[in-house]
Coordinates of C-alpha atoms in Angstrom, one line a residue:
X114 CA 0.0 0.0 0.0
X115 CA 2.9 2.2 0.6
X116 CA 4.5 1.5 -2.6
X117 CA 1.1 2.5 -4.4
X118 CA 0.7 5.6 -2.5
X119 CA 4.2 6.8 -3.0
X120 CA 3.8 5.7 -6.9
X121 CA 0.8 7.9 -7.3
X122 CA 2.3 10.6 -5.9
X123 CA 5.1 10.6 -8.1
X124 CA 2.8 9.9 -11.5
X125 CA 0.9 13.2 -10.0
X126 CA 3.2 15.6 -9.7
X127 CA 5.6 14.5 -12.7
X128 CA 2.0 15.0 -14.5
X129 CA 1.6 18.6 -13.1
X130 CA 4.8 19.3 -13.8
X131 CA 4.6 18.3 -17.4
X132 CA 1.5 20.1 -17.4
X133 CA 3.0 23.8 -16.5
X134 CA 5.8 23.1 -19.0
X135 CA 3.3 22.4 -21.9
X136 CA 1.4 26.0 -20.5
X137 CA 4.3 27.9 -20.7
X138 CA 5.6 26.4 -23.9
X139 CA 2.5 27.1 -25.6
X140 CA 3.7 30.7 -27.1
X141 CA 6.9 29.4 -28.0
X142 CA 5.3 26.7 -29.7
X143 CA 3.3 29.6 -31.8
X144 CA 6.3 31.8 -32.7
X145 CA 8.0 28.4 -33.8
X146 CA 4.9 27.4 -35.7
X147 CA 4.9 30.8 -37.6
X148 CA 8.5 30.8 -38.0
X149 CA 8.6 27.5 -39.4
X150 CA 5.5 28.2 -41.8
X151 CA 7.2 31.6 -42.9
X152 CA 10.7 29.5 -43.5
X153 CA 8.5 26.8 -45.7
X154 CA 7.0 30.2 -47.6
X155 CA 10.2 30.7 -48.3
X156 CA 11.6 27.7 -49.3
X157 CA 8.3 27.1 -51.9
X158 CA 9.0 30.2 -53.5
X159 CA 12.7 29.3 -53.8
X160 CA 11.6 26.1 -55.3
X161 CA 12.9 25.9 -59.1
X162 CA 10.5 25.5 -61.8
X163 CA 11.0 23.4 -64.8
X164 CA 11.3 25.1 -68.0
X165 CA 10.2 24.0 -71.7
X166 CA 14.0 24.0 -73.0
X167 CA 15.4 19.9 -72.3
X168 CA 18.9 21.3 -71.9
X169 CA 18.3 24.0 -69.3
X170 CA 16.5 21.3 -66.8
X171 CA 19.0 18.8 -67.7
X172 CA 21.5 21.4 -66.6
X173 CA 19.7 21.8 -63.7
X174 CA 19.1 18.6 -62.4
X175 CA 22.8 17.9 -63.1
X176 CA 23.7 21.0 -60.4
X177 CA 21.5 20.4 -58.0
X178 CA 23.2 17.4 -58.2
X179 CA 26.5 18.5 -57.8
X180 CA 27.6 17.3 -61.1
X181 CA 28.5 13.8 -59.5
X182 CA 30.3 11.0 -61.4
X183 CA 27.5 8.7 -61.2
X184 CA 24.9 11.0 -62.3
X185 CA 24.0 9.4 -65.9
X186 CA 22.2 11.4 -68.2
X187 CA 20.9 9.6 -71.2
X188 CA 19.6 11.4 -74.9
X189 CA 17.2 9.7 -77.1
X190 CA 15.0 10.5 -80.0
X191 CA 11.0 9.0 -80.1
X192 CA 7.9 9.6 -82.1
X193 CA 6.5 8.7 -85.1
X194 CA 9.5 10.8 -87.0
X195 CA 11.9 10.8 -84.3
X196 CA 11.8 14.3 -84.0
X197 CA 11.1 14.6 -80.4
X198 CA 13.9 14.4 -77.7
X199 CA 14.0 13.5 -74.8
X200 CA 16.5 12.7 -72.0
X201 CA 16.6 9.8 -69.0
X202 CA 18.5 11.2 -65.5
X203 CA 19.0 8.7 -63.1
X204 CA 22.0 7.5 -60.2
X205 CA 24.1 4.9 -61.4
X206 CA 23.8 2.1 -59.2
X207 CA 20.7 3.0 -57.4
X208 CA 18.7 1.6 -60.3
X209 CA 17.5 -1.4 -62.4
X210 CA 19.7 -1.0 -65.7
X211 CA 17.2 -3.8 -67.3
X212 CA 14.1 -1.6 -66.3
X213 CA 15.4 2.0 -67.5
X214 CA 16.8 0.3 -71.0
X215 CA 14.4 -2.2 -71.4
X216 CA 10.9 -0.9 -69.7
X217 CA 11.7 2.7 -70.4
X218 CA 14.0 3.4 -73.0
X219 CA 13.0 0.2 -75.5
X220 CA 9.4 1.5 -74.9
X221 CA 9.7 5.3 -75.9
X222 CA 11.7 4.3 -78.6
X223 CA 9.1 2.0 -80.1
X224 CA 6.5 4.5 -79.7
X225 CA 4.7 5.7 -82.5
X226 CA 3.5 9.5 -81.0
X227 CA 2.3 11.9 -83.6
X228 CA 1.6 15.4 -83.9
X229 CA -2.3 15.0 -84.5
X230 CA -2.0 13.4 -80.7
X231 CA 0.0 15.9 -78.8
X232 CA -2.4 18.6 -80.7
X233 CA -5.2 17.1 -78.5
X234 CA -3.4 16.1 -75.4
X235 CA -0.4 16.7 -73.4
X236 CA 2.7 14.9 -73.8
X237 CA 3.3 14.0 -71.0
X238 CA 0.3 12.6 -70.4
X239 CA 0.4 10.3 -73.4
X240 CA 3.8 8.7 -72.5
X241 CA 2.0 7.8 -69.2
X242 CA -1.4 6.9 -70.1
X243 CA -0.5 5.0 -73.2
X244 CA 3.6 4.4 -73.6
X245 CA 4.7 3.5 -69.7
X246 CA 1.7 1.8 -68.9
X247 CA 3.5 -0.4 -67.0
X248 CA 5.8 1.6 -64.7
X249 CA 4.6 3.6 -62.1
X250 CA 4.7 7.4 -62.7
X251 CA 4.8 10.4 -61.1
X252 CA 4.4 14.3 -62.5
X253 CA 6.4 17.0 -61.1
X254 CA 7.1 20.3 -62.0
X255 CA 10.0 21.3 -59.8
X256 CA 13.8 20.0 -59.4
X257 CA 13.9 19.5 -55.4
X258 CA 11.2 16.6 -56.5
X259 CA 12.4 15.2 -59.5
X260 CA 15.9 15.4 -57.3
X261 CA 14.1 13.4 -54.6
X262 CA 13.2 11.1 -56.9
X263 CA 16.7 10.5 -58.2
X264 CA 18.0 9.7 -54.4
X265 CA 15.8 7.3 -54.1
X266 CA 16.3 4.9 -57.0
X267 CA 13.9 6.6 -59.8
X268 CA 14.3 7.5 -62.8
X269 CA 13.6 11.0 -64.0
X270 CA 12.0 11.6 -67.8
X271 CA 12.7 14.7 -69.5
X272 CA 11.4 16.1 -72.6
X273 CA 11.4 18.6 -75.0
X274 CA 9.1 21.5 -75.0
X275 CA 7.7 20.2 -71.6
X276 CA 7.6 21.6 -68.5
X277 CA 7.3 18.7 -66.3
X278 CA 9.3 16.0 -65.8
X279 CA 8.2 12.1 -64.9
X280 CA 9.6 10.2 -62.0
X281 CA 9.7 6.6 -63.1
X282 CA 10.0 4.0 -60.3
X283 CA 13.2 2.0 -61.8
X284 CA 14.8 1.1 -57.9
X285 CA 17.0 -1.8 -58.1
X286 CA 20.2 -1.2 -55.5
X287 CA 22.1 -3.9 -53.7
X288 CA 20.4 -5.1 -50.2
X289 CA 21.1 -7.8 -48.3
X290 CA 18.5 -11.0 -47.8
X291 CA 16.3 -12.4 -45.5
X292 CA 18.4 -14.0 -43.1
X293 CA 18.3 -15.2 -39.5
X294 CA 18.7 -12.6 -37.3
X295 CA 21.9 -12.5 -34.7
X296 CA 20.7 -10.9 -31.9
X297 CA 17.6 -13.1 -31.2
X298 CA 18.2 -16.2 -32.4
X299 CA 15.8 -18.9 -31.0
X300 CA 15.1 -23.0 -31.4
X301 CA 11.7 -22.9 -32.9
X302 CA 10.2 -20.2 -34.5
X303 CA 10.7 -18.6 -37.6
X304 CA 14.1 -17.6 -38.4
X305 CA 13.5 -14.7 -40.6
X306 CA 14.9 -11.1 -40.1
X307 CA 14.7 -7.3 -40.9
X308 CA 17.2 -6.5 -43.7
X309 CA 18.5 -2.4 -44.2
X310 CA 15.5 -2.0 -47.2
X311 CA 12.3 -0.2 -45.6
X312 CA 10.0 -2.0 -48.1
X313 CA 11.1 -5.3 -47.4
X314 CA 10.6 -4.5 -43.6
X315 CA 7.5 -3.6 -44.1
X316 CA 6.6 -6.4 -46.4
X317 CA 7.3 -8.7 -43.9
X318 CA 5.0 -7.6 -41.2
X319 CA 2.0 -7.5 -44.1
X320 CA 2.9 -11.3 -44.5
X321 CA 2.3 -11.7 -40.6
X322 CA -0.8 -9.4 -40.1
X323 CA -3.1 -9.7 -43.5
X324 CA -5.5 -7.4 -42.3
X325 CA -7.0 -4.7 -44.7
X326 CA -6.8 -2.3 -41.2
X327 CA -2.9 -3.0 -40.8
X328 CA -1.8 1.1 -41.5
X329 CA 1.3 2.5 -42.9
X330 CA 2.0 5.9 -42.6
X331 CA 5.5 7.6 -44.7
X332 CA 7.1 10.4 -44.0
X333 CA 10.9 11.8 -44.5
X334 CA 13.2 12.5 -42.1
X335 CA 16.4 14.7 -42.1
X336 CA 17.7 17.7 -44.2
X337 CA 20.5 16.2 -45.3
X338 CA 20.2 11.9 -45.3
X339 CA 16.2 12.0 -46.5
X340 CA 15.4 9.0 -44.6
X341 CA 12.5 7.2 -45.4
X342 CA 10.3 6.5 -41.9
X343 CA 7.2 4.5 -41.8
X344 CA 4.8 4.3 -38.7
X345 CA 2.6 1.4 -38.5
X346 CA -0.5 0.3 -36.8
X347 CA -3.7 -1.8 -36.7
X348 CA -6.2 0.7 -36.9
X349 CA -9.1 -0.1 -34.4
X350 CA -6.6 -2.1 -32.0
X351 CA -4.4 0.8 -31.6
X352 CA -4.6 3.8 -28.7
X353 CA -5.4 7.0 -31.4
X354 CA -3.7 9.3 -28.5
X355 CA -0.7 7.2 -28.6
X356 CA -0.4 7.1 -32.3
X357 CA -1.0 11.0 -32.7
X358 CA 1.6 11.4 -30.0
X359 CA 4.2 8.9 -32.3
X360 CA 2.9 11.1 -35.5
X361 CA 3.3 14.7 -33.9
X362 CA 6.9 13.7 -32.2
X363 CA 8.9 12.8 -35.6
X364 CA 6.9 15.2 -37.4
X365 CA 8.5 17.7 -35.3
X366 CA 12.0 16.2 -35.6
X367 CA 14.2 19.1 -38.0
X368 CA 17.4 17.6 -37.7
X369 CA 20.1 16.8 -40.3
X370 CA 20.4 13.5 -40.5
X371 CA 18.8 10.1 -39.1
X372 CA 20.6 6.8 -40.0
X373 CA 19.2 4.4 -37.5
X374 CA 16.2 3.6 -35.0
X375 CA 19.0 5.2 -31.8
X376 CA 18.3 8.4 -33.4
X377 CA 15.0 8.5 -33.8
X378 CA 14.5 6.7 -30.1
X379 CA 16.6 9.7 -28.7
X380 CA 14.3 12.1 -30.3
X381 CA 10.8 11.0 -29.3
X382 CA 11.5 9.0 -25.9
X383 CA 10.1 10.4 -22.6
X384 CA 12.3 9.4 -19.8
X385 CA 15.9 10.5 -21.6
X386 CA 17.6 10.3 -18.8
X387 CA 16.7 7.0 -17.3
X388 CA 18.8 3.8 -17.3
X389 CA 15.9 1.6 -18.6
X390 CA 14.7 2.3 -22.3
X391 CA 11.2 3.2 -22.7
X392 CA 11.1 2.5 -26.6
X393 CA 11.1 -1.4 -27.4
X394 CA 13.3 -2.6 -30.6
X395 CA 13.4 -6.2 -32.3
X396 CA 15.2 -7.5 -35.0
X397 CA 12.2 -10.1 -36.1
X398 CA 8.9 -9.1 -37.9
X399 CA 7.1 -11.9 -35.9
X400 CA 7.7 -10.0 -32.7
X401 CA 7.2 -6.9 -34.3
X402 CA 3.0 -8.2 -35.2
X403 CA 2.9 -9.3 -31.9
X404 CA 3.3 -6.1 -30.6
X405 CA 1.1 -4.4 -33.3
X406 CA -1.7 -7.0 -32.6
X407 CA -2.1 -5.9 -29.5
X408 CA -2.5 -2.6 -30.0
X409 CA 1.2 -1.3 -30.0
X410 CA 2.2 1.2 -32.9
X411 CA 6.4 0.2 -34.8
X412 CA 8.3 2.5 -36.2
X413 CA 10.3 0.9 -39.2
X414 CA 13.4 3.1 -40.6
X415 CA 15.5 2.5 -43.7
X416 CA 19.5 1.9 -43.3
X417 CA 18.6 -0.3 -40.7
X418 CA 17.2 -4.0 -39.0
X419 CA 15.7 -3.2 -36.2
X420 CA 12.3 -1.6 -35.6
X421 CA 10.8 -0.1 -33.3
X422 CA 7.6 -0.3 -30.9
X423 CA 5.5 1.7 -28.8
X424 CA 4.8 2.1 -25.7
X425 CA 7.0 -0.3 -23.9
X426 CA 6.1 -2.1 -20.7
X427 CA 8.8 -3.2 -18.5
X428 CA 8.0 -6.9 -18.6
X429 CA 8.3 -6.7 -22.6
X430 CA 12.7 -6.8 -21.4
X431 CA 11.9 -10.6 -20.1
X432 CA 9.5 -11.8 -22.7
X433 CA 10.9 -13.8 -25.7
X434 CA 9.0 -14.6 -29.1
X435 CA 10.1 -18.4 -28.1
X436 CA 7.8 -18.2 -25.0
X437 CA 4.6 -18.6 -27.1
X438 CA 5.8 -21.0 -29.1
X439 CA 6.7 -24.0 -26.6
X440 CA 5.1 -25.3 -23.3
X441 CA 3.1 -22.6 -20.8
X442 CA 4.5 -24.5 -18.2
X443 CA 8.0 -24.4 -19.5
X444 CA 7.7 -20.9 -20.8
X445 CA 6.6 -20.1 -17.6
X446 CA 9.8 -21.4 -15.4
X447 CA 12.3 -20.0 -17.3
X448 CA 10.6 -16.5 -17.1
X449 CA 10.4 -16.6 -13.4
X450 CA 14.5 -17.6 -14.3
X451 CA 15.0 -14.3 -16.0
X452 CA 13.5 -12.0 -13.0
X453 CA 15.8 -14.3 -10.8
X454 CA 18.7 -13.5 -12.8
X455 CA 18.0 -10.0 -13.2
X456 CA 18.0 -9.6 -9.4
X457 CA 21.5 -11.6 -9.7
X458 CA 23.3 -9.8 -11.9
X459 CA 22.3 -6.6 -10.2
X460 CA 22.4 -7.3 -6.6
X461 CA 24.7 -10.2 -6.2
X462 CA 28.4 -8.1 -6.0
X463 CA 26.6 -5.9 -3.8
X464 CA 25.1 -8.4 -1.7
X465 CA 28.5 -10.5 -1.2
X466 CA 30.1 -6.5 -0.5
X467 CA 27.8 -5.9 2.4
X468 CA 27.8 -9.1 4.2
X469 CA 31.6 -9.7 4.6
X470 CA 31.7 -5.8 5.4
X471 CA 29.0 -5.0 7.8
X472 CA 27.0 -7.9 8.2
X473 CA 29.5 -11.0 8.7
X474 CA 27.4 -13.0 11.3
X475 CA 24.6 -13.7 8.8
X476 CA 27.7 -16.0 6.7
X477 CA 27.9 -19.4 8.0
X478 CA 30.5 -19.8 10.2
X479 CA 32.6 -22.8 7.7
X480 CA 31.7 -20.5 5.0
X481 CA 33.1 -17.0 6.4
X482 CA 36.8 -19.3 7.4
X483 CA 36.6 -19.8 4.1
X484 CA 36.2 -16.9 2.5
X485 CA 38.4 -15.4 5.4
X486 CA 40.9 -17.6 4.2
X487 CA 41.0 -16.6 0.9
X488 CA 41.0 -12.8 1.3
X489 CA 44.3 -13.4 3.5
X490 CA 46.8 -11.6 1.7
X491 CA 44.7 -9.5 -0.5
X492 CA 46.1 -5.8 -0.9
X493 CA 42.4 -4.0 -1.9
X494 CA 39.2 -4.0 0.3
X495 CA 36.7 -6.0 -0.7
X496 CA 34.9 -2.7 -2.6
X497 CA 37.9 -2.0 -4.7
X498 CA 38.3 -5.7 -5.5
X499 CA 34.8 -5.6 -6.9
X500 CA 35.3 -2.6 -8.7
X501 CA 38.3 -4.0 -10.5
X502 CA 36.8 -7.2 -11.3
X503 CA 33.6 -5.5 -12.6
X504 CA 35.6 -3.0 -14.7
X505 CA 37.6 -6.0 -16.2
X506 CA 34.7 -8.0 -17.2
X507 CA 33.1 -4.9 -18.3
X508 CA 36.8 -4.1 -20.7
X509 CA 36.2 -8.5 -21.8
X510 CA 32.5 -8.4 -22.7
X511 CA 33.6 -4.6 -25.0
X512 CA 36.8 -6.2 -26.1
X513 CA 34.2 -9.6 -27.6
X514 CA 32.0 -7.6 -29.0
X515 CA 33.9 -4.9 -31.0
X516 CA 36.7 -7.4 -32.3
X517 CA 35.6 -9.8 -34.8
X518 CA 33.5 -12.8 -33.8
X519 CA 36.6 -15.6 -34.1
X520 CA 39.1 -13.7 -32.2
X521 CA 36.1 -11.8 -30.3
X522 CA 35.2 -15.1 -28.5
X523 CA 39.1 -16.0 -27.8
X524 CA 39.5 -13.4 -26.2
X525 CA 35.9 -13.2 -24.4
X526 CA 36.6 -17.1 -22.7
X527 CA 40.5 -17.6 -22.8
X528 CA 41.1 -13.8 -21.5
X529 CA 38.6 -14.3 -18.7
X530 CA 39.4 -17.8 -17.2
X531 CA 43.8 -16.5 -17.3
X532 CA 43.1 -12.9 -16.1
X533 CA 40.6 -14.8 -13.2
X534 CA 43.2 -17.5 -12.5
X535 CA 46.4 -15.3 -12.5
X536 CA 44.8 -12.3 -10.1
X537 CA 43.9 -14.9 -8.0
X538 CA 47.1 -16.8 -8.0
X539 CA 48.6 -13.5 -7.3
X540 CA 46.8 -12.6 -4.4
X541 CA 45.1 -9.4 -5.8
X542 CA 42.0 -11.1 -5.6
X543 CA 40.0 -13.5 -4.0
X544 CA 38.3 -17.1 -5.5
X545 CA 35.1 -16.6 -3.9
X546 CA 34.6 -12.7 -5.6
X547 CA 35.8 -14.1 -9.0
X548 CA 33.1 -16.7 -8.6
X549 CA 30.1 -13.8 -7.7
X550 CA 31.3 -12.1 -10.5
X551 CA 31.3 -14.9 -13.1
X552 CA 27.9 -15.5 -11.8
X553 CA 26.8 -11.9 -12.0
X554 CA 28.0 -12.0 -16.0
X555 CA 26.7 -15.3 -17.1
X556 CA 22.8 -14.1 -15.0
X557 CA 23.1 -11.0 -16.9
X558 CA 23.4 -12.7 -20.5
X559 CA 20.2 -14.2 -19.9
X560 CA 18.4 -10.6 -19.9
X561 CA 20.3 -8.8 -23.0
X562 CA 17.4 -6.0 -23.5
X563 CA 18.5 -4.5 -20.2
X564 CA 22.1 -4.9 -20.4
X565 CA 22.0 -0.4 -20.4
X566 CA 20.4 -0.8 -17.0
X567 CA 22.1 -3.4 -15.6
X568 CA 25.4 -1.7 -15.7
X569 CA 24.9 1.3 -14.2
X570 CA 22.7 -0.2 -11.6
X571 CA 25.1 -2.7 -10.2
X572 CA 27.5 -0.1 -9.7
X573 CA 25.0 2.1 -7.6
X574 CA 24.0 -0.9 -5.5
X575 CA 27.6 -1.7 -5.2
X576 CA 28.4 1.6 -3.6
X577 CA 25.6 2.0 -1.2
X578 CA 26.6 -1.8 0.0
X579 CA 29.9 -0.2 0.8
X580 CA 28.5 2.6 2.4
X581 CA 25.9 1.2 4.7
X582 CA 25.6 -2.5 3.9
X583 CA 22.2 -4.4 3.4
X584 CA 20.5 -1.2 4.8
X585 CA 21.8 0.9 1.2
X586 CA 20.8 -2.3 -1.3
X587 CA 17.3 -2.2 0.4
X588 CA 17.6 1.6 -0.4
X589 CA 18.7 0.9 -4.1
X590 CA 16.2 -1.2 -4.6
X591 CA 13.3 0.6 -3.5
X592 CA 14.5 4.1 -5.1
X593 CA 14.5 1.4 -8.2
X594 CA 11.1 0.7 -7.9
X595 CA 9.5 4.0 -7.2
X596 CA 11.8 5.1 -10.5
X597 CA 10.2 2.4 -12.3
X598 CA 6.3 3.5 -11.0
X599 CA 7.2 6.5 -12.0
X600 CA 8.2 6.4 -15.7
X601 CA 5.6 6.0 -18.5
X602 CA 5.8 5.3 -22.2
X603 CA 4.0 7.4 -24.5
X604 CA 1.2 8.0 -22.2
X605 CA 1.1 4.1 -20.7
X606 CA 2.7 3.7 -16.9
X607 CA 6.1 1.9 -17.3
X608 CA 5.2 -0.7 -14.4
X609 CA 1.5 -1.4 -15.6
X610 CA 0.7 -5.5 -16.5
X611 CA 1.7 -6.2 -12.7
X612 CA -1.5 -4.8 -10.9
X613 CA -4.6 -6.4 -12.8
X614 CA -5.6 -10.0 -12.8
X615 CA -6.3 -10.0 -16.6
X616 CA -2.9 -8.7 -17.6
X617 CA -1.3 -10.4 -15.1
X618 CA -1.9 -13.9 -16.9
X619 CA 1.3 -12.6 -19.6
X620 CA 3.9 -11.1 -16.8
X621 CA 5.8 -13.1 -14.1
X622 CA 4.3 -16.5 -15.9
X623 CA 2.9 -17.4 -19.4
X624 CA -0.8 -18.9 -19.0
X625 CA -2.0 -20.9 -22.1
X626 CA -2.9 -18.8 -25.1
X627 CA -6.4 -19.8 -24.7
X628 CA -6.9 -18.0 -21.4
X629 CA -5.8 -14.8 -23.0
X630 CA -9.2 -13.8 -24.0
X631 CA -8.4 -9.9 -24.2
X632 CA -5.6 -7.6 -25.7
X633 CA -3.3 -5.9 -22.7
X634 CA -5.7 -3.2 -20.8
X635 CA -4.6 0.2 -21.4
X636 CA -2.8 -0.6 -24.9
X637 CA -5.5 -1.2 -26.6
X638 CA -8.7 0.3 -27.4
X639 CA -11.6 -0.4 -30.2
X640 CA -11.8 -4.3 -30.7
X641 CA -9.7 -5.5 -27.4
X642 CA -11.3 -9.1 -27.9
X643 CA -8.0 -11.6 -28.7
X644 CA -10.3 -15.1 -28.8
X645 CA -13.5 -15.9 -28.1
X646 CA -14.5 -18.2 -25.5
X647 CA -12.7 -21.2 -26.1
X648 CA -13.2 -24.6 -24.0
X649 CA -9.7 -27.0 -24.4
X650 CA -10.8 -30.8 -25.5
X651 CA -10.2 -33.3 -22.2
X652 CA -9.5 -36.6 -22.1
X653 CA -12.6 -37.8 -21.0
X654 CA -14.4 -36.1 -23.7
X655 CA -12.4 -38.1 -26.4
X656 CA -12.7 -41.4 -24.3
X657 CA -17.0 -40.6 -23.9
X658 CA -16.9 -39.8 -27.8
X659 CA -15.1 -43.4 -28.4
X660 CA -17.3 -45.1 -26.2
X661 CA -20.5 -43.6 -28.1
X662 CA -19.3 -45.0 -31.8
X663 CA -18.5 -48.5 -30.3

């Protein structure tokens, strides 16, 4: 009851406090709002027109792109005399070379376009209506567009005596495949993974949801990269406040350059300076429809494998895509073995800290000779000689990750078990802190979406232990839990899932899928019915049913 009251408390005031900041920001959100629609005035009416002359917009297009090397620009005659000329602008290497000379090029060249035809209707409207039938088209009469179009893979149509130019969708560059993804690899379950291309991202999560409601929203970010964003949602499942909120914070973004989800998540977060992330990322679409299904809203970006969800729940760090795929019973025991080794690998240094410092008489008496026995010798309290061992296994687990994954993983197991042996043999530290330690690291593999948190936690826990003993771990961990009641995501309290009975079927343990008749409360909204009532065959039932046909 405490616990509740003080987490209240803290949700009200950080709310009144949010409040007053919106209040005040209100006129500075008007002056920006005018500013920016006077600075986008600007900018149309600095927008360059096309002209009617081919070489002048060729010339054009070729400065705004800064007359690169693998800008190709490509002349050809069409028409029923061949007296019309035209010109092809694309980005060499960014395009399909068998669609621009075989779609586009064979295709004007074989038209038969004559004069008693563009006397009744544009030109540029016959190439699209009746020669590139096939190939989607866009008009547009400026360069920053038809430039736009060039970045992104297109091809851009020029012609004499025209005006407007055609972007023709001709995107063929390099990506790389479907593969199995690295950083959640699992033993059943599908093995597919994002790749860096935002429409094969996206594909993939229409393959999992097939729903004519599943909603894809594009927008551009960044003046200088462009990067394509898409936001995505099941419309009807999905909180509308929490997928305005997504839409209004990247709209508002007006920075240079985004080139993976960490920017973006930086951006549009609400707790920046917390040690736990309040954005959710997965490198696998079927996790990603999970999360959709029930009512969350992704965030896919191109450059880049992972995507993003929103809001984020802090049981979502010790969940699994495997846990819905195996046993209930199973799934549910090595859950309740990730909360246990979350509480290892953060409290376990600080834990062995406080009792051989302050609180010695709660150790076993043939336990403390031992570890007495042991320490003999040592140079460094027992604080430092955490310390050092944390910072080393800290410098190991960098050292494996950043090197490649051969000599990465030499180094990782062969550095650990000789540094470990030789300190020891040395005397600088003890055997029985090298084993808390090696325990601490393998507990805190098992929970790699927190490993931010974990970190920086440990090290706080450790030096209240030193400080106070048990009495500063007890205050670590309940500052850590009013921190937690007090953070939300996107509107949805950070901590929610573990206070109602229907939610509470999907937290510390996994109950069968058929018990999950509803979609999370407070995620969802609209159509929160999962399953309808569903009664599991028994045994009897099938033994009754066998007995009737005899």
């Amino acid at each position: 009851m405490l616990f509740r009251f003080i987490s209240r408390k803290l949700r009200y005031f950080s709310r009144t406090l949010r409040y007053k900041k919106d209040d005040t920001s209100d006129c500075l959100e008007k002056d920006e709002m005018t500013y920016s629609s006077t600075e986008d005035t600007s900018n149309e009416k600095k927008e360059e027109k096309l002209v009617k002359n081919l070489e002048d917009n060729v010339k054009k297009m070729q400065a705004a792109l800064a007359e690169s090397n693998d800008t190709k620009v490509r002349y050809f005659r069409y028409g029923q005399k061949k007296t019309l000329k035209g010109a092809l602008i694309y980005i060499d290497g960014m395009v399909n070379t068998t669609i621009v000379y075989d779609a586009i090029l064979g295709s004007l060249k074989d038209c038969k376009i004559s004069e008693e035809e563009l006397k009744k209707e544009n030109l540029m409207d016959i190439i699209d209506k009746e020669v590139l039938c096939a190939i989607e088209v866009k008009h547009e009469n400026t360069v920053n567009k038809l430039i736009e179009g060039c970045l992104n893979g297109d091809t851009v149509l020029l012609t004499e005596g025209c005006a407007c130019g055609l972007v023709l969708d001709s995107k063929g560059y390099d990506k790389r495949g479907v593969f199995e993804p690295k950083s959640e690899t699992v033993v059943r379950g599908p093995r597919e993974g994002y790749t860096e291309d935002l429409r094969t991202n996206t594909t993939l999560i229409r393959r999992k949801i097939r729903n004519g409601n599943l909603k894809i929203e594009h927008t551009i970010i960044g003046r200088k990269t462009r990067t394509n964003v898409s936001i995505i949602y099941l419309e009807g499942v999905a909180n509308p406040k929490v997928v305005n909120t997504v839409r209004q914070r990247i709209d508002k973004l007006d920075v240079e350059s985004i080139l993976e989800t960490g920017y973006i998540e930086e951006y549009i977060e609400d707790a920046p300076f917390s040690p736990f992330a309040t954005i959710s990322y997965s490198e696998k679409p079927d996790v990603t429809a999970a999360k959709i299904l029930e009512g969350r809203v992704a965030i896919v970006v191109d450059g880049t494998p992972f995507v993003l969800t929103v809001p984020m729940l802090l049981i979502e760090s010790f969940q699994t895509a495997e846990d819905y795929y195996v046993r209930p019973l199973y799934a549910s025991l090595v859950r309740i073995l990730r909360y246990i080794a979350y509480a290892i690998t953060v409290f376990a240094p600080a834990i062995f800290v406080a009792l051989t410092s302050f609180h010695s008489e709660l150790i076993p008496t043939t336990l403390l000779f031992s570890i007495a026995q042991s320490r003999e010798g040592t140079p460094f309290p027992v604080f430092l000689e955490a310390l050092l061992l944390v910072f080393a296994f800290e410098l190991l687990q960098e050292a494996g990750v950043r090197l490649p994954k051969p000599v990465g993983q030499a180094i990782s197991i062969v550095g650990a078990i000789i540094m470990g042996e030789a300190a020891v043999s040395a005397g600088i530290v003890g055997a029985p802190m090298v084993i808390v330690i090696a325990v601490t690291a393998v507990a805190g593999f098992i929970v790699p979406n927190q490993n931010d948190s974990l970190s920086i936690i440990r090290l706080v826990a450790l030096m209240l232990a030193a400080i106070i003993g048990l009495y500063g771990i007890l205050l670590c961990f309940l500052g850590l839990l009013i921190h937690l009641a007090s953070l939300t995501s996107f509107g949805q309290p950070y901590f929610d899932s573990f206070g109602y009975a229907q939610d509470a079927q999907d937290t510390v343990v996994r109950m069968p899928l058929w018990t999950m008749e509803k979609r999370p409360d407070g995620i969802a909204v609209g159509d929160t019915t999962r399953i309808k009532k569903f009664v599991p065959p028994l045994e009897t039932d099938m033994a009754n049913k066998d007995g009737g046909d005899n």
